[in-house]
PDB file of C-alpha atoms and ligand atoms in Angstrom:
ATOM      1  CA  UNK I   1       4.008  -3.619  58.297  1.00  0.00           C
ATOM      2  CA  UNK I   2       3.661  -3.517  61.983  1.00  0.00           C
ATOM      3  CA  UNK I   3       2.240  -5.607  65.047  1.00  0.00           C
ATOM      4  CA  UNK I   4      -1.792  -5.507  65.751  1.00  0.00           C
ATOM      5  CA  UNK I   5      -2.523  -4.242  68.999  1.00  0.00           C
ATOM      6  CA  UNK I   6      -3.594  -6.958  70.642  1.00  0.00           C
ATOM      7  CA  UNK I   7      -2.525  -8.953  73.874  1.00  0.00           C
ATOM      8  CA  UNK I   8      -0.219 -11.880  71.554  1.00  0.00           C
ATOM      9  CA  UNK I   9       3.259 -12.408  71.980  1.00  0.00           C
ATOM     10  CA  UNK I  10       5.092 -10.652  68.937  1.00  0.00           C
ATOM     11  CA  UNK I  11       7.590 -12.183  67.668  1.00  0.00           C
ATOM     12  CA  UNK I  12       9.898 -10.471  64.814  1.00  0.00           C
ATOM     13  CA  UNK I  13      11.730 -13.616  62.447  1.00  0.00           C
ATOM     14  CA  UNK I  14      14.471 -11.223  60.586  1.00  0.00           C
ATOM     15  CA  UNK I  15      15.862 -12.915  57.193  1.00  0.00           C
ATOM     16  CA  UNK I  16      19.184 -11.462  56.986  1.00  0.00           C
ATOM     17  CA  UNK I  17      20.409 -13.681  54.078  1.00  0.00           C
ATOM     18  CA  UNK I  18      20.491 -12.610  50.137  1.00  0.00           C
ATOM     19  CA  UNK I  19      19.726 -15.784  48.811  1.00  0.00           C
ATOM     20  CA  UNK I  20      15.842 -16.466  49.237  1.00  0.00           C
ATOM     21  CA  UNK I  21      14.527 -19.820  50.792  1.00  0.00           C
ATOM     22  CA  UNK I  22      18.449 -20.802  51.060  1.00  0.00           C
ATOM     23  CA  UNK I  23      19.336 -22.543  54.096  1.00  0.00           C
ATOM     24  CA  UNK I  24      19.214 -20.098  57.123  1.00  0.00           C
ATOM     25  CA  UNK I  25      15.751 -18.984  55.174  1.00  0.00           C
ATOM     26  CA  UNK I  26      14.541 -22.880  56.220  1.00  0.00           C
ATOM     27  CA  UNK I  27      16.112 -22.702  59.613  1.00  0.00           C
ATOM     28  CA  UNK I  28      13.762 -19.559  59.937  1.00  0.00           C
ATOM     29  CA  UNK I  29      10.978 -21.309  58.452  1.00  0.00           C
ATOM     30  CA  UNK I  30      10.934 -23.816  60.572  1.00  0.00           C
ATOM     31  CA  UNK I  31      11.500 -21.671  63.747  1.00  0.00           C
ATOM     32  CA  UNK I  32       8.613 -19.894  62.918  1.00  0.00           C
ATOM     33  CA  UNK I  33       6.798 -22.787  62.646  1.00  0.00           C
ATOM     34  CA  UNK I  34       7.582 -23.785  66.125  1.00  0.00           C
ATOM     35  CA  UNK I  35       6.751 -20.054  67.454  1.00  0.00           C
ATOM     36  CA  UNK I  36       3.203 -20.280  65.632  1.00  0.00           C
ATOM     37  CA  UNK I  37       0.205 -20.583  68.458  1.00  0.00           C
ATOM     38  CA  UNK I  38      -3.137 -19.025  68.613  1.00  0.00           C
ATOM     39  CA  UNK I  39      -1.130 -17.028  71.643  1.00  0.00           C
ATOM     40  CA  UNK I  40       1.586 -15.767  69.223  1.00  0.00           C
ATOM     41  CA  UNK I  41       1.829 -12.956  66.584  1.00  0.00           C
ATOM     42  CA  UNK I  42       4.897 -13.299  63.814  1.00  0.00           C
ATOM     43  CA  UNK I  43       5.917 -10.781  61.283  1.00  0.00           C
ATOM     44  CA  UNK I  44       8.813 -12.316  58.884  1.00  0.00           C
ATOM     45  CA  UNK I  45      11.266  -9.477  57.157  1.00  0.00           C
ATOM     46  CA  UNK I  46      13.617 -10.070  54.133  1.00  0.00           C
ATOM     47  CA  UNK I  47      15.989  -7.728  55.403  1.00  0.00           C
ATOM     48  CA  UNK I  48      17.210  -8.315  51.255  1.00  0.00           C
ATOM     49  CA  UNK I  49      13.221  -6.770  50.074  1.00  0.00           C
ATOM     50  CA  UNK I  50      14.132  -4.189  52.138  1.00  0.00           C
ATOM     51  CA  UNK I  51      15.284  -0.276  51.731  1.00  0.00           C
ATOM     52  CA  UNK I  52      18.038  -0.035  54.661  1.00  0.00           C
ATOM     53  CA  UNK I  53      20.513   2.074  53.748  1.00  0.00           C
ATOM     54  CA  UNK I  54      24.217   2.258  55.867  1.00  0.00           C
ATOM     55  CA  UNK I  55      24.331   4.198  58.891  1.00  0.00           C
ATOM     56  CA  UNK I  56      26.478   7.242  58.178  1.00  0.00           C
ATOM     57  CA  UNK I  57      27.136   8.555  61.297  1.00  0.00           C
ATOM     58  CA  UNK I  58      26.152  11.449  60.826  1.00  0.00           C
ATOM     59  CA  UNK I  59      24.747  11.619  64.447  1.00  0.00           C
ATOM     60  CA  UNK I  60      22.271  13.102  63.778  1.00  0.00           C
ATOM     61  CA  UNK I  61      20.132  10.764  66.018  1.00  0.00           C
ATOM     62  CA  UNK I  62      22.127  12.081  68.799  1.00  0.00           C
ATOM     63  CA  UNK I  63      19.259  14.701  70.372  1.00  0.00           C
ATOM     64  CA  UNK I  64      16.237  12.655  69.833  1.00  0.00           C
ATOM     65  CA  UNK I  65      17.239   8.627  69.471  1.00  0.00           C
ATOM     66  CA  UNK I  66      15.380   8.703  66.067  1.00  0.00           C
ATOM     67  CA  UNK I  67      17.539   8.126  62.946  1.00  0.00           C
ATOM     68  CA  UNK I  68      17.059  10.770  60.078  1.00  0.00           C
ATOM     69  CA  UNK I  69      16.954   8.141  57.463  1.00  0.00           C
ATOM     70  CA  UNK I  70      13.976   7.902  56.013  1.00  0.00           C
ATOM     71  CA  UNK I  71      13.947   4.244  54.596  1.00  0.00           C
ATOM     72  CA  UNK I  72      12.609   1.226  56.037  1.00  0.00           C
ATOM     73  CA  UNK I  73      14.345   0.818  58.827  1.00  0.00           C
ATOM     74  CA  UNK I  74      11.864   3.090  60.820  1.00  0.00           C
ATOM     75  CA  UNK I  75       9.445   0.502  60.407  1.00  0.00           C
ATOM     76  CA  UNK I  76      11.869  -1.881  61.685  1.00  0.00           C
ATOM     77  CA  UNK I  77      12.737   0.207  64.456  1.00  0.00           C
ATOM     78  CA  UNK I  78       9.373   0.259  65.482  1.00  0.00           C
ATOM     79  CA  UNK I  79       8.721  -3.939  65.547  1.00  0.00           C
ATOM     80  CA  UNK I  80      12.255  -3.954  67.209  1.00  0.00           C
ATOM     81  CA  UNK I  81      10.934  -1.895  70.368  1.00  0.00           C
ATOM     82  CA  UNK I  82       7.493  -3.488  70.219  1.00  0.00           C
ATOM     83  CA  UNK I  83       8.812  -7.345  69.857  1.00  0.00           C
ATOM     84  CA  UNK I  84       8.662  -9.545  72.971  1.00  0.00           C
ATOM     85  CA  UNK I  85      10.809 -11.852  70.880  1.00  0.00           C
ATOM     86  CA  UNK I  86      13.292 -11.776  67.918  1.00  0.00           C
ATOM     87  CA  UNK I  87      14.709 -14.802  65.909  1.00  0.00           C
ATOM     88  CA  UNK I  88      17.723 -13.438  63.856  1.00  0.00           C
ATOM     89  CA  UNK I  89      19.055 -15.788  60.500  1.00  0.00           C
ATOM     90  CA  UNK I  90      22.005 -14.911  58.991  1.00  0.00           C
ATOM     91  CA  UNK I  91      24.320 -17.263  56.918  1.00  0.00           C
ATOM     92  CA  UNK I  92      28.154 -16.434  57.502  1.00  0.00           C
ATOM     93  CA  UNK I  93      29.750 -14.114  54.772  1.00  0.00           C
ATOM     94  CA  UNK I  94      33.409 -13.463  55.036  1.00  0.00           C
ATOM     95  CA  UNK I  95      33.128 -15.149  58.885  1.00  0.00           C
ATOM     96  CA  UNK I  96      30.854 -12.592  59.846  1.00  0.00           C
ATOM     97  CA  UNK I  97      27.025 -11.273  59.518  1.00  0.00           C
ATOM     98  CA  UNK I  98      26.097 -10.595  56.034  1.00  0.00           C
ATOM     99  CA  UNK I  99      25.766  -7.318  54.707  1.00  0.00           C
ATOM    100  CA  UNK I 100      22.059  -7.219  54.952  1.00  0.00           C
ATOM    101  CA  UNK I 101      22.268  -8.144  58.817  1.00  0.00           C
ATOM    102  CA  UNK I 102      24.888  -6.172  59.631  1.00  0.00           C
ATOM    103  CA  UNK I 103      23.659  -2.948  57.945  1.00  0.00           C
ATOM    104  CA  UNK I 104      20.099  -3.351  59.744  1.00  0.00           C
ATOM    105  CA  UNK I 105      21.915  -3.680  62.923  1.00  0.00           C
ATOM    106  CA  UNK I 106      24.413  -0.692  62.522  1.00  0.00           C
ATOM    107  CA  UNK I 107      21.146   1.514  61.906  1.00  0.00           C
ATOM    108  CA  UNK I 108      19.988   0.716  65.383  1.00  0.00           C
ATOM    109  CA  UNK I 109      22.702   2.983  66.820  1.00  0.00           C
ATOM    110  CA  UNK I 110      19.712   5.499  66.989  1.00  0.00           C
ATOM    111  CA  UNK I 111      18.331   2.856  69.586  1.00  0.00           C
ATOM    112  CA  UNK I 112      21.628   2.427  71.420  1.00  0.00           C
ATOM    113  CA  UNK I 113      21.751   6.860  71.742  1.00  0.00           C
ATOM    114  CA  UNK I 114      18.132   6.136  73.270  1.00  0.00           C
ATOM    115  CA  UNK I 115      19.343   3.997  75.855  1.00  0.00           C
ATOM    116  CA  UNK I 116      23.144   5.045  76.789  1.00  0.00           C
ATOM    117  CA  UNK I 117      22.698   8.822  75.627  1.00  0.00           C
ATOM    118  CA  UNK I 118      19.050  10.082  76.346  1.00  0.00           C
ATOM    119  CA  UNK I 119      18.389   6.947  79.395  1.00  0.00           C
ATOM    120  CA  UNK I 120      15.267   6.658  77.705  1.00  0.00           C
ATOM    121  CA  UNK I 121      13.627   2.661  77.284  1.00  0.00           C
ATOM    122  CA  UNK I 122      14.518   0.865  74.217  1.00  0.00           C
ATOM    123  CA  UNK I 123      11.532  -1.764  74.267  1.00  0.00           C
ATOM    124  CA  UNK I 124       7.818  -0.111  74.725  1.00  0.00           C
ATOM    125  CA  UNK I 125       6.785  -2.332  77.307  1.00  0.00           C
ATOM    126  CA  UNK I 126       8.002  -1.495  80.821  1.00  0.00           C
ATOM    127  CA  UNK I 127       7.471  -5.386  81.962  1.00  0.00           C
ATOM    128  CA  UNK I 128       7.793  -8.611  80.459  1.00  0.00           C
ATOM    129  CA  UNK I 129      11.374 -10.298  79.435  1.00  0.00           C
ATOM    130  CA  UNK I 130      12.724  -9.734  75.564  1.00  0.00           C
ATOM    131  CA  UNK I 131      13.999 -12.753  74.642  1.00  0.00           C
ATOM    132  CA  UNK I 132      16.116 -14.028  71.353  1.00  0.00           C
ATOM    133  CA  UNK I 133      17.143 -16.582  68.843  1.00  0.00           C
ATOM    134  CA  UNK I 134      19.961 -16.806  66.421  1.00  0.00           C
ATOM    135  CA  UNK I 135      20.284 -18.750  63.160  1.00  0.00           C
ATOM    136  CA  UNK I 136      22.920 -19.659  60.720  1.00  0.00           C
ATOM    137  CA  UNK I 137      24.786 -21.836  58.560  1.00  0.00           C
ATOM    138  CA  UNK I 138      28.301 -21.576  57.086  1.00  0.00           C
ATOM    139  CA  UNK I 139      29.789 -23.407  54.261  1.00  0.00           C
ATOM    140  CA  UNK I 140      32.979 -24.742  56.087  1.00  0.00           C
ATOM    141  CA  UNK I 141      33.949 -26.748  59.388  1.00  0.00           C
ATOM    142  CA  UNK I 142      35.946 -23.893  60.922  1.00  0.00           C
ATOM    143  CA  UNK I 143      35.872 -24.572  65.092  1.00  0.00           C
ATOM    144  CA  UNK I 144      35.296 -20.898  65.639  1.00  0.00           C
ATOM    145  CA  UNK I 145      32.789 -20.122  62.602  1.00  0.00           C
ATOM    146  CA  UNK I 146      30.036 -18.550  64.585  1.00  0.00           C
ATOM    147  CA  UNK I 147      32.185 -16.650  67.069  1.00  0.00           C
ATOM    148  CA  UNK I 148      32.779 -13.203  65.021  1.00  0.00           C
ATOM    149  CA  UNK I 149      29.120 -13.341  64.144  1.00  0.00           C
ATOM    150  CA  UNK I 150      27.607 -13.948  67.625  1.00  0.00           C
ATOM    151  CA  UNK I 151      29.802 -11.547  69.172  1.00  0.00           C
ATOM    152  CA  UNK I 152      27.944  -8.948  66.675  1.00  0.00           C
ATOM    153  CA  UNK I 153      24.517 -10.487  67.516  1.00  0.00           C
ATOM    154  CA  UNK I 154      25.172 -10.045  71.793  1.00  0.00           C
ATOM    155  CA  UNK I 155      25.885  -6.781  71.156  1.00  0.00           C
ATOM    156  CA  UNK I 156      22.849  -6.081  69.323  1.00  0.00           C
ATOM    157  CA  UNK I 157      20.524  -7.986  71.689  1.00  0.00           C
ATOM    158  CA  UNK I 158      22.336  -6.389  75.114  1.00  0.00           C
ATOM    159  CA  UNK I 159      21.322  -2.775  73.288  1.00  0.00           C
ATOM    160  CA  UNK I 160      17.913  -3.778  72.504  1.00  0.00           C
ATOM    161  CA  UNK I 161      17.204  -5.774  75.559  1.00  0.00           C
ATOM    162  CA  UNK I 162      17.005  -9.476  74.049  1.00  0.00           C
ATOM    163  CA  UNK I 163      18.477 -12.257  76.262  1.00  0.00           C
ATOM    164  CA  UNK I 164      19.905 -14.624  74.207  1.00  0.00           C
ATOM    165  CA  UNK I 165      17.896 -17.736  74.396  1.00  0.00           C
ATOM    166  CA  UNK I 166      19.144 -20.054  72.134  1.00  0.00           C
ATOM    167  CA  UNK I 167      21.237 -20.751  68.838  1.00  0.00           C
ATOM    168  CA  UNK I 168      21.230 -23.106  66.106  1.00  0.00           C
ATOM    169  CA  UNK I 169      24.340 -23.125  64.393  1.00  0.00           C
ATOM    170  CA  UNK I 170      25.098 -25.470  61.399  1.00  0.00           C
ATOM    171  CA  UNK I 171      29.081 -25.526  59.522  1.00  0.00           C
ATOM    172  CA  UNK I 172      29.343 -27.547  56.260  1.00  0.00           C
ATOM    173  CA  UNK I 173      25.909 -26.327  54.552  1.00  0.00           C
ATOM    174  CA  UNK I 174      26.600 -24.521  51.558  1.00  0.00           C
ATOM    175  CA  UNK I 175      25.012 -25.326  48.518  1.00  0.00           C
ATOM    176  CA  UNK I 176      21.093 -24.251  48.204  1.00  0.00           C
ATOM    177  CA  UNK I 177      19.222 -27.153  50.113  1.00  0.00           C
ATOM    178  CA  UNK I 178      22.109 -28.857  51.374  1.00  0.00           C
ATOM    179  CA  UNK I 179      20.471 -28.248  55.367  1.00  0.00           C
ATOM    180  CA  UNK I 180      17.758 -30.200  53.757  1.00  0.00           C
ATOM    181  CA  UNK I 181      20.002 -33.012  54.009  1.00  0.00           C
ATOM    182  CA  UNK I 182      20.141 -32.469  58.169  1.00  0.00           C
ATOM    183  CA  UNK I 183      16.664 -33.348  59.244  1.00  0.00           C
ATOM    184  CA  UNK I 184      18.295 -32.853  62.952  1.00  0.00           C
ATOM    185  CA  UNK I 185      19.177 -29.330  61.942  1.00  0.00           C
ATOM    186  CA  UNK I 186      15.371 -28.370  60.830  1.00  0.00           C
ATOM    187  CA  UNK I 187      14.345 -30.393  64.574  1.00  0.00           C
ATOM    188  CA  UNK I 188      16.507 -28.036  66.608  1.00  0.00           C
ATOM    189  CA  UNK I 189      14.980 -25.097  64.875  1.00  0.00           C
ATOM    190  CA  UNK I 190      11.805 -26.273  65.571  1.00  0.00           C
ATOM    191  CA  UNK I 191      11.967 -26.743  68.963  1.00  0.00           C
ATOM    192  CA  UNK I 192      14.075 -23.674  69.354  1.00  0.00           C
ATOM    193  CA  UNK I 193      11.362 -21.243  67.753  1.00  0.00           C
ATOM    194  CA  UNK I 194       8.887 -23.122  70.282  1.00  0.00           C
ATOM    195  CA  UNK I 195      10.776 -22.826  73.286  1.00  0.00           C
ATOM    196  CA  UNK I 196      11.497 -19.346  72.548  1.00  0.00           C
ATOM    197  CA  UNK I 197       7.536 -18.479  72.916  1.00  0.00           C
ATOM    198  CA  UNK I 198       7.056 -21.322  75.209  1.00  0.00           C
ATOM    199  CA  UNK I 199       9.216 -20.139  78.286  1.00  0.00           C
ATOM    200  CA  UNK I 200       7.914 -17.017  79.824  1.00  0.00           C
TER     201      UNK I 200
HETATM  202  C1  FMN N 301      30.053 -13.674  49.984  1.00  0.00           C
HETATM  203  C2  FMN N 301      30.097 -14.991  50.693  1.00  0.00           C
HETATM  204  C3  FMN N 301      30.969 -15.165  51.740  1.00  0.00           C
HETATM  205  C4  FMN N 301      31.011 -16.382  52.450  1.00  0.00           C
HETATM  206  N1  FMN N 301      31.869 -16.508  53.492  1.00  0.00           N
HETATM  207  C5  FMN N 301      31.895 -17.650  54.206  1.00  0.00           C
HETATM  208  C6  FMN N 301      32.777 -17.779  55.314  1.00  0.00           C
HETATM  209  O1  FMN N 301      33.531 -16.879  55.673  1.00  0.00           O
HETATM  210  N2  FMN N 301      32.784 -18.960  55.988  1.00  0.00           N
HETATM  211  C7  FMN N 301      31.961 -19.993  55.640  1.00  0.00           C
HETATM  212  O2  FMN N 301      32.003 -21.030  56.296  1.00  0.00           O
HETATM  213  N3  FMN N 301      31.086 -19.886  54.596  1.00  0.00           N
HETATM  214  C8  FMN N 301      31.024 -18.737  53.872  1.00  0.00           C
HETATM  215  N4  FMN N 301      30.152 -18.604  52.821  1.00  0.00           N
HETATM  216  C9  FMN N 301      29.218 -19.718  52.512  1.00  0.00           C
HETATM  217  C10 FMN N 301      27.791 -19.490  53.058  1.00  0.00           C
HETATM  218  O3  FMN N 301      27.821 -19.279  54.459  1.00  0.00           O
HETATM  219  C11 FMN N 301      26.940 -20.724  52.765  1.00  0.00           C
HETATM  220  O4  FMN N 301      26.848 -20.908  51.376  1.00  0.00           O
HETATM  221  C12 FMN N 301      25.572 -20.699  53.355  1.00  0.00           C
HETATM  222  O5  FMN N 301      24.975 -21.979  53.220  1.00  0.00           O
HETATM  223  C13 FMN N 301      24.649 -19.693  52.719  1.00  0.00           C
HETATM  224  O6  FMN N 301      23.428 -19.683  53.428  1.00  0.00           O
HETATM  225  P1  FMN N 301      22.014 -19.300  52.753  1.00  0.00           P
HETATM  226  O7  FMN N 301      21.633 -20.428  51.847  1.00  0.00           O
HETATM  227  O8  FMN N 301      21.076 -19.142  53.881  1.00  0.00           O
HETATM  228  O9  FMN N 301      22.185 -18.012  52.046  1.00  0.00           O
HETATM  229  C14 FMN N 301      30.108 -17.429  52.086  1.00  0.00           C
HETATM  230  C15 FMN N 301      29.248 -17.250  50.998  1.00  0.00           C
HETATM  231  C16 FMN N 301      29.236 -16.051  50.302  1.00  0.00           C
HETATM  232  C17 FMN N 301      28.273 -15.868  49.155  1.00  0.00           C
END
């Protein structure tokens, strides 16, 4: 799995929850939909399908910026740096990323020795601006729900050079379908996964 080589926008929609076409997996669905054009290029990952193990920091990363896992997060490494844009669903698990999201992101501490460590660029392309989305749900109506999560997801985007261009956060969806019941919630992702490719 990687990006063609052609002139498109790329744009990487990362699945980060366990439960397949659950409600973040329709958020993502329909910000894809939005980010579709004939000028666009999107690869969708189940971070669940996956083979990501945890980073063990080992450090062994340290001299070259290149993790010596071999699983798929070298792939994923690779769409990460080649991306122009990234739209990141997670649910909330324990008020935080899930597992899945969180273990993706921790293995891009090779990236983050690239940058701070070596100087070297994170994203391939020299010009152009990197620019991100995040999604989620949560099943209560906690004020501060997202906070904890988005706090993870700034840090990740400041290391791999992703402003962050929008959100769509949702509380009270927790049963399977039950964002199905917010046609307003589906809307925003919409026009958040098209504004996202839309705005240069
Ligand atoms: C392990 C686990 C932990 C959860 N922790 C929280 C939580 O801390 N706060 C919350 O509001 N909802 C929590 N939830 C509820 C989920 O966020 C909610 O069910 C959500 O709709 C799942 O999204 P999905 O359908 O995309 O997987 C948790 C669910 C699970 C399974």
């Amino acid at each position: 799995m990687d990006f063609g080589k052609t002139d498109k926008l790329k744009v990487l929609a990362i699945s980060g929850s366990p439960r397949r076409n659950g409600n973040t997996d329709t958020l993502l669905e329909k910000a894809i939909e939005g980010a579709l054009n004939e000028k666009t290029e999107v690869i969708n990952i189940i971070l669940s399908e996956l083979n990501i193990s945890p980073c063990r920091h080992c450090d062994g990363c340290l001299p070259t910026g290149v993790c010596v896992i071999d699983d798929d997060m070298q792939q994923i490494h690779r769409m990460l740096r080649a991306a122009d844009r990234i739209i990141i669903a997670s649910p909330i698990f324990f008020m935080g990323l899930t597992a899945q999201t969180k273990t993706m992101i921790d293995r891009c501490q090779a990236l983050w020795v690239l940058k701070y460590v070596l100087k070297l660029p994170v994203p391939y392309k020299s010009n152009g601006k990197r620019k991100g989305l995040f999604l989620s749900v949560g099943g209560t109506g906690f004020t501060k729900l997202f906070e904890p999560a988005l706090a993870t997801i700034k840090s990740f985007f400041t290391v791999l050079e992703f402003s962050l261009d929008g959100q769509v956060t949702y509380r009270r969806i927790d049963e399977k379908g039950d964002i199905l019941k917010h046609p307003e919630a589906l809307q925003e992702a919409y026009v958040s996964g098209h504004q996202l490719v839309e705005n240069p």
